Every structure is written in C-alpha cells, then in structure tokens.
CSV table of C-alpha atoms in Angstrom, one decimal:
chain,number,residue,atom,x,y,z
A,1,UNK,CA,-130.1,1.6,278.3
A,2,UNK,CA,-132.7,1.7,275.5
A,3,UNK,CA,-136.3,1.7,276.7
A,4,UNK,CA,-137.4,-0.9,274.2
A,5,UNK,CA,-134.6,-3.4,274.9
A,6,UNK,CA,-134.7,-5.9,277.7
A,7,UNK,CA,-131.4,-6.5,279.4
A,8,UNK,CA,-130.4,-10.1,279.6
A,9,UNK,CA,-129.1,-11.4,282.9
A,10,UNK,CA,-126.5,-14.1,283.1
A,11,UNK,CA,-129.0,-16.6,284.5
A,12,UNK,CA,-131.4,-16.0,281.6
A,13,UNK,CA,-128.5,-16.3,279.2
A,14,UNK,CA,-127.6,-19.7,280.7
A,15,UNK,CA,-131.2,-20.9,280.5
A,16,UNK,CA,-131.7,-19.8,276.9
A,17,UNK,CA,-128.5,-21.4,275.6
A,18,UNK,CA,-129.2,-25.0,274.4
A,19,UNK,CA,-126.4,-26.4,276.5
A,20,UNK,CA,-126.6,-23.8,279.3
A,21,UNK,CA,-123.0,-22.8,278.7
A,22,UNK,CA,-123.5,-19.2,277.6
A,23,UNK,CA,-122.0,-17.4,280.6
A,24,UNK,CA,-118.9,-19.3,281.6
A,25,UNK,CA,-116.4,-21.5,279.9
A,26,UNK,CA,-115.7,-24.9,281.3
A,27,UNK,CA,-112.5,-26.7,280.7
A,28,UNK,CA,-114.3,-30.0,280.0
A,29,UNK,CA,-116.3,-28.3,277.2
A,30,UNK,CA,-113.1,-26.9,275.6
A,31,UNK,CA,-111.4,-30.4,275.8
A,32,UNK,CA,-114.5,-32.0,274.2
A,33,UNK,CA,-114.2,-29.6,271.3
A,34,UNK,CA,-111.0,-31.2,270.1
A,35,UNK,CA,-113.1,-33.7,268.2
A,36,UNK,CA,-114.6,-30.9,266.2
A,37,UNK,CA,-111.4,-29.7,264.7
A,38,UNK,CA,-112.3,-30.9,261.2
A,39,UNK,CA,-115.1,-28.4,261.0
A,40,UNK,CA,-112.8,-25.5,260.0
A,41,UNK,CA,-111.9,-25.4,256.3
A,42,UNK,CA,-108.2,-24.4,256.5
A,43,UNK,CA,-106.6,-23.8,253.1
A,44,UNK,CA,-102.9,-24.0,252.4
A,45,UNK,CA,-100.8,-22.6,249.6
A,46,UNK,CA,-99.1,-25.9,249.0
A,47,UNK,CA,-100.4,-29.4,249.2
A,48,UNK,CA,-99.6,-31.2,252.4
A,49,UNK,CA,-98.7,-34.8,251.8
A,50,UNK,CA,-98.8,-36.0,255.4
A,51,UNK,CA,-100.9,-35.5,258.6
A,52,UNK,CA,-97.7,-35.4,260.6
A,53,UNK,CA,-96.4,-32.1,259.3
A,54,UNK,CA,-94.1,-30.7,262.0
A,55,UNK,CA,-93.4,-34.0,263.7
A,56,UNK,CA,-91.2,-35.2,260.8
A,57,UNK,CA,-87.6,-34.4,260.1
A,58,UNK,CA,-87.2,-31.5,257.8
A,59,UNK,CA,-85.3,-32.1,254.5
A,60,UNK,CA,-84.2,-28.5,254.6
A,61,UNK,CA,-80.8,-27.5,255.9
A,62,UNK,CA,-80.6,-24.3,257.8
A,63,UNK,CA,-80.0,-22.6,261.1
A,64,UNK,CA,-81.2,-24.9,263.9
A,65,UNK,CA,-80.1,-26.6,267.0
A,66,UNK,CA,-79.8,-30.2,265.7
A,67,UNK,CA,-76.5,-31.1,264.1
A,68,UNK,CA,-77.0,-32.8,260.7
A,69,UNK,CA,-73.5,-33.3,259.2
A,70,UNK,CA,-70.1,-31.7,258.3
A,71,UNK,CA,-69.4,-30.8,254.7
A,72,UNK,CA,-66.5,-29.1,252.9
A,73,UNK,CA,-66.3,-25.3,252.9
A,74,UNK,CA,-67.4,-23.7,249.6
A,75,UNK,CA,-66.7,-20.0,248.7
A,76,UNK,CA,-69.6,-17.8,250.1
A,77,UNK,CA,-70.4,-20.1,253.0
A,78,UNK,CA,-70.8,-18.5,256.5
A,79,UNK,CA,-67.5,-18.7,258.3
A,80,UNK,CA,-69.2,-18.7,261.7
A,81,UNK,CA,-70.4,-22.3,261.0
A,82,UNK,CA,-66.8,-23.5,260.6
A,83,UNK,CA,-66.2,-26.9,262.2
A,84,UNK,CA,-62.8,-26.3,263.7
A,85,UNK,CA,-62.3,-29.8,265.1
A,86,UNK,CA,-62.8,-31.5,261.8
A,87,UNK,CA,-60.5,-28.9,260.2
A,88,UNK,CA,-57.8,-29.6,262.7
A,89,UNK,CA,-57.9,-33.3,261.9
A,90,UNK,CA,-58.1,-33.0,258.1
A,91,UNK,CA,-56.3,-29.7,257.5
A,92,UNK,CA,-59.2,-28.7,255.2
A,93,UNK,CA,-62.0,-26.3,256.0
A,94,UNK,CA,-65.3,-27.9,256.9
A,95,UNK,CA,-68.7,-26.5,258.0
A,96,UNK,CA,-71.3,-27.7,260.5
A,97,UNK,CA,-74.7,-28.2,258.9
A,98,UNK,CA,-77.8,-28.1,261.1
A,99,UNK,CA,-81.3,-29.3,260.5
A,100,UNK,CA,-83.7,-26.4,260.1
A,101,UNK,CA,-86.4,-26.0,262.7
A,102,UNK,CA,-89.8,-26.2,261.1
A,103,UNK,CA,-92.1,-26.5,264.1
A,104,UNK,CA,-92.9,-23.3,265.9
A,105,UNK,CA,-95.3,-22.9,268.8
A,106,UNK,CA,-98.5,-21.0,268.3
A,107,UNK,CA,-100.1,-19.1,271.1
A,108,UNK,CA,-103.7,-18.0,270.9
A,109,UNK,CA,-104.6,-15.3,273.4
A,110,UNK,CA,-108.3,-14.6,274.3
A,111,UNK,CA,-109.3,-11.2,275.8
A,112,UNK,CA,-111.3,-11.9,278.9
A,113,UNK,CA,-111.6,-8.4,280.3
A,114,UNK,CA,-114.9,-6.7,281.2
A,115,UNK,CA,-115.6,-5.6,277.6
A,116,UNK,CA,-116.0,-9.3,276.7
A,117,UNK,CA,-118.7,-9.9,279.4
A,118,UNK,CA,-121.7,-9.1,277.2
A,119,UNK,CA,-123.2,-10.6,274.1
A,120,UNK,CA,-126.4,-12.1,272.7
A,121,UNK,CA,-129.0,-14.2,274.5
A,122,UNK,CA,-127.0,-17.2,273.4
A,123,UNK,CA,-123.6,-16.5,274.9
A,124,UNK,CA,-121.2,-13.9,276.1
A,125,UNK,CA,-118.5,-12.7,273.7
A,126,UNK,CA,-115.8,-14.2,276.0
A,127,UNK,CA,-117.4,-17.6,275.7
A,128,UNK,CA,-117.6,-17.4,272.0
A,129,UNK,CA,-114.0,-16.3,271.8
A,130,UNK,CA,-112.8,-19.1,274.0
A,131,UNK,CA,-114.7,-21.7,271.9
A,132,UNK,CA,-113.2,-20.2,268.7
A,133,UNK,CA,-109.7,-20.4,270.1
A,134,UNK,CA,-110.2,-24.0,271.3
C-alpha cells in the first residue's frame, strides 16, 4: 500500500456515494434503471422503422422453425427441404419454406470475482459493471 494514499473502506464508500449504493448492487436499483435506457446513444447501420423490431414477423425466408408455405422445387434448391407429403399428392416436387428466425437472445455476463471488489470512492467496479449491464 502506498504511504500517501488512504485506503477506502466499504462503509466510507457507501457514505461518500450520493445514493449510498457504492458497495453493493440492489435488485430494486437495477429494475429502476430500466427507465434510463434512452440515455445510451446506440447507432445502427440501417434505419429502424419500428420500435418493435424482433417482435414482428420477418419478411425474410430462411432456416427457422415456423412453417411459412410450400412452393415448387426450382433447380439448385436444397433437397433436404423437400415436402414429401405434397409431392405424393401432386406428383410434382415441392419444398417447405420456413420463416427465418430474427430474434436472438442476448446474455450480458458481469464478472463479480474478488478482482472487481475495488474501485473509487464513488463505487466498486462490480457495482459500476452491474449498472452498465442493466
């Protein structure tokens, strides 16, 4: 430890922080932060025309789990997507077309090991990381 630096204890850190939340992360604080989501300036490559991106049906056809339609086979199509039941009825090759999955879950992991249990007089690194992830 440096002789000219004063070590900050957790109780001092909590007292010096304006909300007293510098040492531990409370679930209620993280839930209340959901109203501050507009603070981040997230830039996208393409213009988003709706706020419900991800909750809407995708216009793109692709590999997914939701059946969209059957269509006639065209040379070069993937034979694994052949709709054998329709082909048995019509005696012509048909393919199953699925709706592409566009919504993917995002997991944000915060390191909460001993190395994160220090910081400034305002807050520990673990608290700042949890607030950034929220």
